[in-house]
CSV table of C-alpha atoms and ligand atoms in Angstrom, one decimal:
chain,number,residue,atom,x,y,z
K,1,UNK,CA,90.6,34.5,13.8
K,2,UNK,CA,88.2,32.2,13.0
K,3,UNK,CA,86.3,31.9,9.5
K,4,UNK,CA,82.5,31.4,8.9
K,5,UNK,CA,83.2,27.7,7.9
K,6,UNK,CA,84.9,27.0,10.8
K,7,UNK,CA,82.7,28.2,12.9
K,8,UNK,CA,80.0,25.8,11.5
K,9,UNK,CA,82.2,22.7,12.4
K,10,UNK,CA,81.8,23.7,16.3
K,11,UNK,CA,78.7,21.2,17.5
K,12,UNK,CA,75.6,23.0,17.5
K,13,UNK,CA,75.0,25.1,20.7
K,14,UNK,CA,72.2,26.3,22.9
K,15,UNK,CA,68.4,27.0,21.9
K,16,UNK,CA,68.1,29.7,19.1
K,17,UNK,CA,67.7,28.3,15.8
K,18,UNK,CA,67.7,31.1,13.3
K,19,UNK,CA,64.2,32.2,11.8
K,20,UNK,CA,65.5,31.1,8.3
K,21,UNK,CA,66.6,27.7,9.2
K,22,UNK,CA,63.0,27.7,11.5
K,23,UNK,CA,61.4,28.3,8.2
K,24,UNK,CA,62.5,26.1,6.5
K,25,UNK,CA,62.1,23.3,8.8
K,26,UNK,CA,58.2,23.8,9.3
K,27,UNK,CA,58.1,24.0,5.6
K,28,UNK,CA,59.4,20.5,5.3
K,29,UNK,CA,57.0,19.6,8.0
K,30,UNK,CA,54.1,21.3,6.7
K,31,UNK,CA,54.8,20.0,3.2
K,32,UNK,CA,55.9,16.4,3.6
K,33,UNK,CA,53.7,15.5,7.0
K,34,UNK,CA,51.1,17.9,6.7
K,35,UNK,CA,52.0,19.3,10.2
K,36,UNK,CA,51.1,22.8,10.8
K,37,UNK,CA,54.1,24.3,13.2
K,38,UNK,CA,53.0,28.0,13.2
K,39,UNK,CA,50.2,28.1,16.4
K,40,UNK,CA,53.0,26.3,18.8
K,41,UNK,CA,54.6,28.7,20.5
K,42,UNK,CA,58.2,29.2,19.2
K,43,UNK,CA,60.8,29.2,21.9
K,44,UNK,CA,59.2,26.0,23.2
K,45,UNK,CA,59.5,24.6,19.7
K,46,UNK,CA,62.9,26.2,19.1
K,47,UNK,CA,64.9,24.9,21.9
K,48,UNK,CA,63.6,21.3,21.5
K,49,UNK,CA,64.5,21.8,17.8
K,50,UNK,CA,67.9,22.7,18.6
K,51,UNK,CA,68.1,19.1,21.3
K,52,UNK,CA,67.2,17.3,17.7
K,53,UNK,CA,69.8,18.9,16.0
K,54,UNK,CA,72.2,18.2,18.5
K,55,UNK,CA,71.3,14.6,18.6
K,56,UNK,CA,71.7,13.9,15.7
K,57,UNK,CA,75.3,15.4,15.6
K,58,UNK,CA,75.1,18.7,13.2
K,59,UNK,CA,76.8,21.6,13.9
K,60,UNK,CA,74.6,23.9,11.9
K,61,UNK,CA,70.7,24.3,11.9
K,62,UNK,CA,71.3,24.8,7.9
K,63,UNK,CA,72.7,21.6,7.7
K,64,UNK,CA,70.2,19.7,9.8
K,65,UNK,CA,67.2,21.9,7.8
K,66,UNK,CA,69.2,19.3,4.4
K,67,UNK,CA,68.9,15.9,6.5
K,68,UNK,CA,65.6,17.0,7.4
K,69,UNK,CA,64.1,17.1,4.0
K,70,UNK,CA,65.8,14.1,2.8
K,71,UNK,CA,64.7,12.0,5.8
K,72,UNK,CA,61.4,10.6,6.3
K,73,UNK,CA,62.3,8.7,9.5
K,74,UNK,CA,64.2,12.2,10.4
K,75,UNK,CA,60.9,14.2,9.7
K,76,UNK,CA,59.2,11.5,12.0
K,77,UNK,CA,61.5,11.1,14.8
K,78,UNK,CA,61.4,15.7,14.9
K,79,UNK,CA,57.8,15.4,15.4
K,80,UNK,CA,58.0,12.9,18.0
K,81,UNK,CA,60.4,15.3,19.7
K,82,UNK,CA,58.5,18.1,19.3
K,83,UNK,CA,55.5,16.8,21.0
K,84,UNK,CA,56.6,14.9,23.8
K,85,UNK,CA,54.4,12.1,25.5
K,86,UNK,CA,55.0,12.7,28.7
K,87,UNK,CA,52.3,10.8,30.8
K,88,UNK,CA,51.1,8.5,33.9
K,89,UNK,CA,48.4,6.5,35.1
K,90,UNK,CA,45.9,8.6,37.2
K,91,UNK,CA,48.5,11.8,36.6
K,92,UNK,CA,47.2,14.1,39.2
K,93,UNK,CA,45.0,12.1,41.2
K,94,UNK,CA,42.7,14.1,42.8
K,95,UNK,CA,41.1,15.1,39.4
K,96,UNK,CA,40.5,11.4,39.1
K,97,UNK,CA,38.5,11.9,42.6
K,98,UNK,CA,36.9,14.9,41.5
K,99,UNK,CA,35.6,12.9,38.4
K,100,UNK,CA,34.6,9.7,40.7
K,101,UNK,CA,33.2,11.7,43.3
K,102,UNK,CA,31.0,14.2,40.9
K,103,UNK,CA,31.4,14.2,37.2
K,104,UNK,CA,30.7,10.8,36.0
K,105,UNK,CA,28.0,9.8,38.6
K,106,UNK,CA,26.2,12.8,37.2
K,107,UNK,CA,27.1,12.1,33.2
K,108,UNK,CA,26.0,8.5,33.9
K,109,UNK,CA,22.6,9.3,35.4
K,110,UNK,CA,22.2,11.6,32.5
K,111,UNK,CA,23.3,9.1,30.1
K,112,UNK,CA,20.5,7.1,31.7
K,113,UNK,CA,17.7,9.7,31.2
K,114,UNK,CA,18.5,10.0,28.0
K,115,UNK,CA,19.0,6.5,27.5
K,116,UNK,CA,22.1,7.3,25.8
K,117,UNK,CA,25.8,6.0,26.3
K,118,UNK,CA,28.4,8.1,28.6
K,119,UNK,CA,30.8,9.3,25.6
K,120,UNK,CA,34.7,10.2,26.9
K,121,UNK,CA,37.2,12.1,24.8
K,122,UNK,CA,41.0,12.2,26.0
K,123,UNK,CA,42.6,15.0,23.5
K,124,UNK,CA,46.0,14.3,23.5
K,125,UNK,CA,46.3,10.8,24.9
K,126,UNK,CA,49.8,10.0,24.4
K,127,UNK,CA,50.8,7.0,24.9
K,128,UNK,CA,47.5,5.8,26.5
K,129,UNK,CA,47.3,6.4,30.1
K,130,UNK,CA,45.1,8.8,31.1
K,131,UNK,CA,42.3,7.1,28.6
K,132,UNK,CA,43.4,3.9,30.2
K,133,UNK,CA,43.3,5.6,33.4
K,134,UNK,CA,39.4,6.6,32.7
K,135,UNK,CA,38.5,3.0,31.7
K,136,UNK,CA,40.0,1.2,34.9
K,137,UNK,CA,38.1,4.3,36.4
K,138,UNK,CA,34.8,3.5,35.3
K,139,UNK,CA,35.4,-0.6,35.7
K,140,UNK,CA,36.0,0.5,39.3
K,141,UNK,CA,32.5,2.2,39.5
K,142,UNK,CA,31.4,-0.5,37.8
K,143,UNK,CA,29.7,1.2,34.9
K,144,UNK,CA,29.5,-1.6,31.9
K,145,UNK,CA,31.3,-1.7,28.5
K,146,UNK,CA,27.7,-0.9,26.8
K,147,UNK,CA,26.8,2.3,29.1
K,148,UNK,CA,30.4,4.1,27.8
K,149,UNK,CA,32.6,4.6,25.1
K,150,UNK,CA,36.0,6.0,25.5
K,151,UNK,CA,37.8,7.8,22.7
K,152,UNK,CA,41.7,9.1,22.7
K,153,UNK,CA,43.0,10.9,20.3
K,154,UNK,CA,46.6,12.3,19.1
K,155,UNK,CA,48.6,13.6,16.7
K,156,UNK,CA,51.6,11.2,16.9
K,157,UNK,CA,51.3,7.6,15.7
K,158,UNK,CA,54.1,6.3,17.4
K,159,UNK,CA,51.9,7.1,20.8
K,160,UNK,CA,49.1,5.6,19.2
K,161,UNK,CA,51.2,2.4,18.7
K,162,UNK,CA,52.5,2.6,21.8
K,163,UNK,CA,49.0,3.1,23.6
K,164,UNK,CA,47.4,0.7,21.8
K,165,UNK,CA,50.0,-2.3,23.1
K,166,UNK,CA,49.4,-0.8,26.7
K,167,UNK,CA,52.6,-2.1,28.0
K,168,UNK,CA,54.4,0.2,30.4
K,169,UNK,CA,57.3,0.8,33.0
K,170,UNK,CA,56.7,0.7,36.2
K,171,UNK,CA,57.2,4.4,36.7
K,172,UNK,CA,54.0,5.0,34.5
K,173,UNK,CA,52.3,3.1,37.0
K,174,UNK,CA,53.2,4.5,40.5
K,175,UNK,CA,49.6,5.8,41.3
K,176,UNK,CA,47.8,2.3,40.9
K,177,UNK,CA,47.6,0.3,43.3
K,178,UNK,CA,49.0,-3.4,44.0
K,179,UNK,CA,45.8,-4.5,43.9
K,180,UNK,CA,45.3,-2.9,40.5
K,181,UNK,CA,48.5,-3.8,39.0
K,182,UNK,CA,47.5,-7.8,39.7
K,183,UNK,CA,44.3,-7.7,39.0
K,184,UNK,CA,44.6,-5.5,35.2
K,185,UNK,CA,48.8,-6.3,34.1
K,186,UNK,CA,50.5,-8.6,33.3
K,187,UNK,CA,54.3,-8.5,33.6
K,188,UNK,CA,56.3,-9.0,30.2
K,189,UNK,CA,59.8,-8.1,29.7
K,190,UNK,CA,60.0,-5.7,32.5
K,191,UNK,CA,57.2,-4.1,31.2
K,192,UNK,CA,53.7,-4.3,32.6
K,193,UNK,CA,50.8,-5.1,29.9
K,194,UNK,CA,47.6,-3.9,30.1
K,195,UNK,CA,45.1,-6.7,29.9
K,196,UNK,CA,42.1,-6.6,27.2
K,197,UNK,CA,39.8,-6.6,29.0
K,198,UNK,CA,40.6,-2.5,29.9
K,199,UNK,CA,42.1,-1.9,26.4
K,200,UNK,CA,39.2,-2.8,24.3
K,201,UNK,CA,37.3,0.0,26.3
K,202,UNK,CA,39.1,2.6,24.6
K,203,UNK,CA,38.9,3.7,20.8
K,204,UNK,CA,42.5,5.2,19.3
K,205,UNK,CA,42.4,7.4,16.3
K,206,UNK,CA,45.1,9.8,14.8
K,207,UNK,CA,43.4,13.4,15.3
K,208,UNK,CA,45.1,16.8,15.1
K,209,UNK,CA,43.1,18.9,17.3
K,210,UNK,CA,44.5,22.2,15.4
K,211,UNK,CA,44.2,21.5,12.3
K,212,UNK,CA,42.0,18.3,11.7
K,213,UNK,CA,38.3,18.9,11.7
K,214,UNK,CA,36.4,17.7,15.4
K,215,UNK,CA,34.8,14.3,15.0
K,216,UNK,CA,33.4,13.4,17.8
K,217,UNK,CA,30.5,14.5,20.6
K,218,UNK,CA,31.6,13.9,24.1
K,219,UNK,CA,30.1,14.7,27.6
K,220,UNK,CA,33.5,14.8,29.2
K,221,UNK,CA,36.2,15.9,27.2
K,222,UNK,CA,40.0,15.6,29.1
K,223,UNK,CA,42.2,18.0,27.5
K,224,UNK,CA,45.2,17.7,29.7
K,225,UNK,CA,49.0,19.1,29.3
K,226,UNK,CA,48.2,20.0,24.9
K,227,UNK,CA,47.4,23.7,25.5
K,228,UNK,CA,50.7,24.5,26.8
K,229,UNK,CA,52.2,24.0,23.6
K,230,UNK,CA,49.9,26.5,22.0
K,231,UNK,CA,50.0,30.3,21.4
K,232,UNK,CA,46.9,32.1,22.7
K,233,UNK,CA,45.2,32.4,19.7
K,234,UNK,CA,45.6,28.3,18.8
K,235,UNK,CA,44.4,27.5,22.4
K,236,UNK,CA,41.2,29.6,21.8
K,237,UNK,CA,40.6,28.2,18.1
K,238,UNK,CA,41.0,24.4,20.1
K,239,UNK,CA,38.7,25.6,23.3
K,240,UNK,CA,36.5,26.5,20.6
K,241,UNK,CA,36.4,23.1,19.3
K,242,UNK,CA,36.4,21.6,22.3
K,243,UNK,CA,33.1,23.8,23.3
K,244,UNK,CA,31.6,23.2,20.1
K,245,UNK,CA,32.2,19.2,20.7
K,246,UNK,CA,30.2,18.9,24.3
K,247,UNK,CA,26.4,19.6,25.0
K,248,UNK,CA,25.2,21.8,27.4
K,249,UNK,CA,26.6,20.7,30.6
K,250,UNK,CA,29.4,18.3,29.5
K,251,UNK,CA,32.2,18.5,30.9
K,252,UNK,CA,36.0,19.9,30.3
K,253,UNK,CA,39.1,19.1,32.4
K,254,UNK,CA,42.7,20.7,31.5
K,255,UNK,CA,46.1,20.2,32.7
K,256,UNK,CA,46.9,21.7,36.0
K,257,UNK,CA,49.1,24.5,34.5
K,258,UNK,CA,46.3,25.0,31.9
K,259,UNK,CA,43.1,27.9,31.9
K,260,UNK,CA,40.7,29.4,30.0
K,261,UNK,CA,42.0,32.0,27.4
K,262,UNK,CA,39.8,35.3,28.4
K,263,UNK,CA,37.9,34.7,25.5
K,264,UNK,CA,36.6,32.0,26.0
K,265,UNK,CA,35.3,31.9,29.2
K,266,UNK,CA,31.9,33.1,28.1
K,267,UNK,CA,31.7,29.3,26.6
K,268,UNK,CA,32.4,27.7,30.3
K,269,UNK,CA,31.2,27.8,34.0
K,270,UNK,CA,34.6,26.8,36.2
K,271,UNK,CA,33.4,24.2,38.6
K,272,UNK,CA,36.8,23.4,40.6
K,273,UNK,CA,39.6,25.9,39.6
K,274,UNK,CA,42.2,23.9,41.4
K,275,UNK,CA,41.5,20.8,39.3
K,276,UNK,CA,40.8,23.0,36.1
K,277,UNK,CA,37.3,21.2,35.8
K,278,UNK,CA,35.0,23.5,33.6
K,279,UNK,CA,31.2,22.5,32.5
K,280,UNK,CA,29.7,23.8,29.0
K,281,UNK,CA,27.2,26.5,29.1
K,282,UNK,CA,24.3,27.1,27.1
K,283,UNK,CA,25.4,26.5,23.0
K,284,UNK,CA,26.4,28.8,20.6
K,285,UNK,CA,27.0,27.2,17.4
K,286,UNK,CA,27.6,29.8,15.4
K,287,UNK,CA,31.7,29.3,16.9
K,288,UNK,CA,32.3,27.2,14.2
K,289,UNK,CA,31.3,27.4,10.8
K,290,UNK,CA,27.7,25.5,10.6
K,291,UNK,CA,29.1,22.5,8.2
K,292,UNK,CA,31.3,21.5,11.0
K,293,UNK,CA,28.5,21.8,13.6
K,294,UNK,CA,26.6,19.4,11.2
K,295,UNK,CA,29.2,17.5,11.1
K,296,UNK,CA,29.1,17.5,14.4
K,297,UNK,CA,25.7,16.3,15.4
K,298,UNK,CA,25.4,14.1,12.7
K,299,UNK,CA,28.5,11.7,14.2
L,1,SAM,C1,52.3,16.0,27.5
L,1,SAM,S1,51.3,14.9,26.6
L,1,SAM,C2,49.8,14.9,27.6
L,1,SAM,C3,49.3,13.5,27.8
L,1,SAM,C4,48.1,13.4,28.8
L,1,SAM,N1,47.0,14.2,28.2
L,1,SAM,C5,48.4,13.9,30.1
L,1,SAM,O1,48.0,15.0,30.6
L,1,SAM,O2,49.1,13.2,30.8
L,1,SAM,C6,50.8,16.0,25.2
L,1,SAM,C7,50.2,15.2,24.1
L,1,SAM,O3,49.6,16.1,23.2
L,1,SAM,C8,49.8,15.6,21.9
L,1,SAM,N2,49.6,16.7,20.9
L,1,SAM,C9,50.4,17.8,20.7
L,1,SAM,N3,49.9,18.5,19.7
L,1,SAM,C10,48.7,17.9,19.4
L,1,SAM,C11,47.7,18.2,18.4
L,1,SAM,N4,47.8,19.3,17.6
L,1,SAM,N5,46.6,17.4,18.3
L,1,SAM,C12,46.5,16.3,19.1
L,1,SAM,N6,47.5,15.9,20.0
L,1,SAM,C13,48.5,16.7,20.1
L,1,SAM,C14,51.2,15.1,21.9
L,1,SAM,O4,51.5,14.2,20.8
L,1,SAM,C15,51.3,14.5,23.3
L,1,SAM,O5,51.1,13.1,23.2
């Protein structure tokens, strides 16, 4: 017969860490990084918790819940494992069409009317590619540096890092084409490097899209591959953000496996279901309380 200690020296098995230990952990998250675990959804969370605590060799979720609060880089390196940065140049190409062929050249003409720049928000831009996809994008329709302005936002800073050196394996690169890859990298280490002239197009700021207040008013907003991680109530408080952040008319894309959550779809006219491409409709500010819709227009 084996005895409750002995059973904790067995390595740590499978995906379900107990709802005490689970506690505890966002606790420590919540209290020493300020990052708010409750609105992902918890088997997601729980399995990739349990690949952490594996890792890093404990046997127990209680024991791993101790290194975690002592831990700094620990508390770090769990977040970066809970949000992974899975990415790639022009992921899903055909949205990129659908944005060459119809959304931009009608944003820019706009833009022009109002004789006002062409303002681009990637939500969860990982480590840079799809805002760096948008810029070499635009360079190719040869829209200037003064007519946009490219922002990409995330919650981990060790994406941010990463995207802001723009160097990448060649695997993050497969869509591009050789022509592209001479005439924008430059190869270093094994890695190709993004040349300046396409990284200074793009703005990088730290921004939690739950819990951080919106800063920024976009005409197209790319949301792509975060909702997934979201219960149903968190993806409507972000869509609600993200509706509250575009004029009437501007423009949301999310991730393939992504959609409207029921309630919001009063907020949205789908213009290509297959490439999850949704336009604004008519404003309702009251979605958000009205000091962050000043907020808002005052950016
Ligand atoms: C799978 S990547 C998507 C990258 C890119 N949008 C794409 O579709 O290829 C998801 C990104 O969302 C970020 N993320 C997760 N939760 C977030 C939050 N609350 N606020 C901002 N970014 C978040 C993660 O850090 C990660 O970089």
């Amino acid at each position: 017969m084996t005895t409750s200690a002995e059973e904790h020296k067995s390595p740590f098995v499978g995906g379900d860490v107990p709802d005490e230990a689970y506690r505890q952990i966002s606790e420590v998250l919540r209290e020493q990084q300020n990052f708010i675990l409750d609105g992902y959804k918890d088997l997601c969370i729980k399995r990739r918790i349990a690949a952490r605590i594996r890792a890093v060799g404990e046997s127990c979720a209680e024991g791993y819940v101790e290194k975690l609060a002592a831990s700094e880089k620990e508390q770090r390196q769990l977040l970066t494992a809970l949000s992974i940065h899975v990415s790639h140049f022009f992921r899903n190409p055909s949205t990129f069409r659908m944005l060459e062929k119809k959304v931009l050249p009608e944003l820019l003409r706009r833009a022009v009317q109002q004789k006002s720049k062409l303002r681009i928000w990637s939500v969860g831009c990982a480590n840079g590619e799809e805002p760096y996809s948008l810029a070499l994008l635009c360079k190719k329709m040869k829209i200037e540096a003064e007519q946009m302005s490219i922002i990409a936002t995330d919650l981990s800073p060790e994406a941010l890092q990463r995207a802001k050196r723009g160097c990448y394996e060649a695997n993050r690169l497969r869509e591009l084409s050789e022509e592209q890859l001479e005439s924008f990298f430059t190869v270093r280490q094994q890695q190709y490097c993004l040349h300046e002239e396409i990284r200074r197009l793009v703005r990088f700021f730290r921004h939690d899209i739950l819990s951080d207040q919106p800063f920024y008013r976009a005409d197209l907003i790319l949301c792509r591959n975060v909702l997934i991680y979201f219960s149903r109530e968190q993806q409507q408080r972000i869509l609600q953000i993200l509706a509250a952040a575009l004029p009437e008319g501007g423009y949301l894309v999310l991730g393939r496996a992504e959609t409207l959550v029921s309630s919001c779809r009063e907020l949205f006219r789908c213009i290509d279901p297959a490439e999850r491409v949704y336009q604004r409709l008519k404003k309702e500010e009251q979605l958000l309380p009205t000091s962050l819709v000043q907020q808002l227009q005052n950016f």
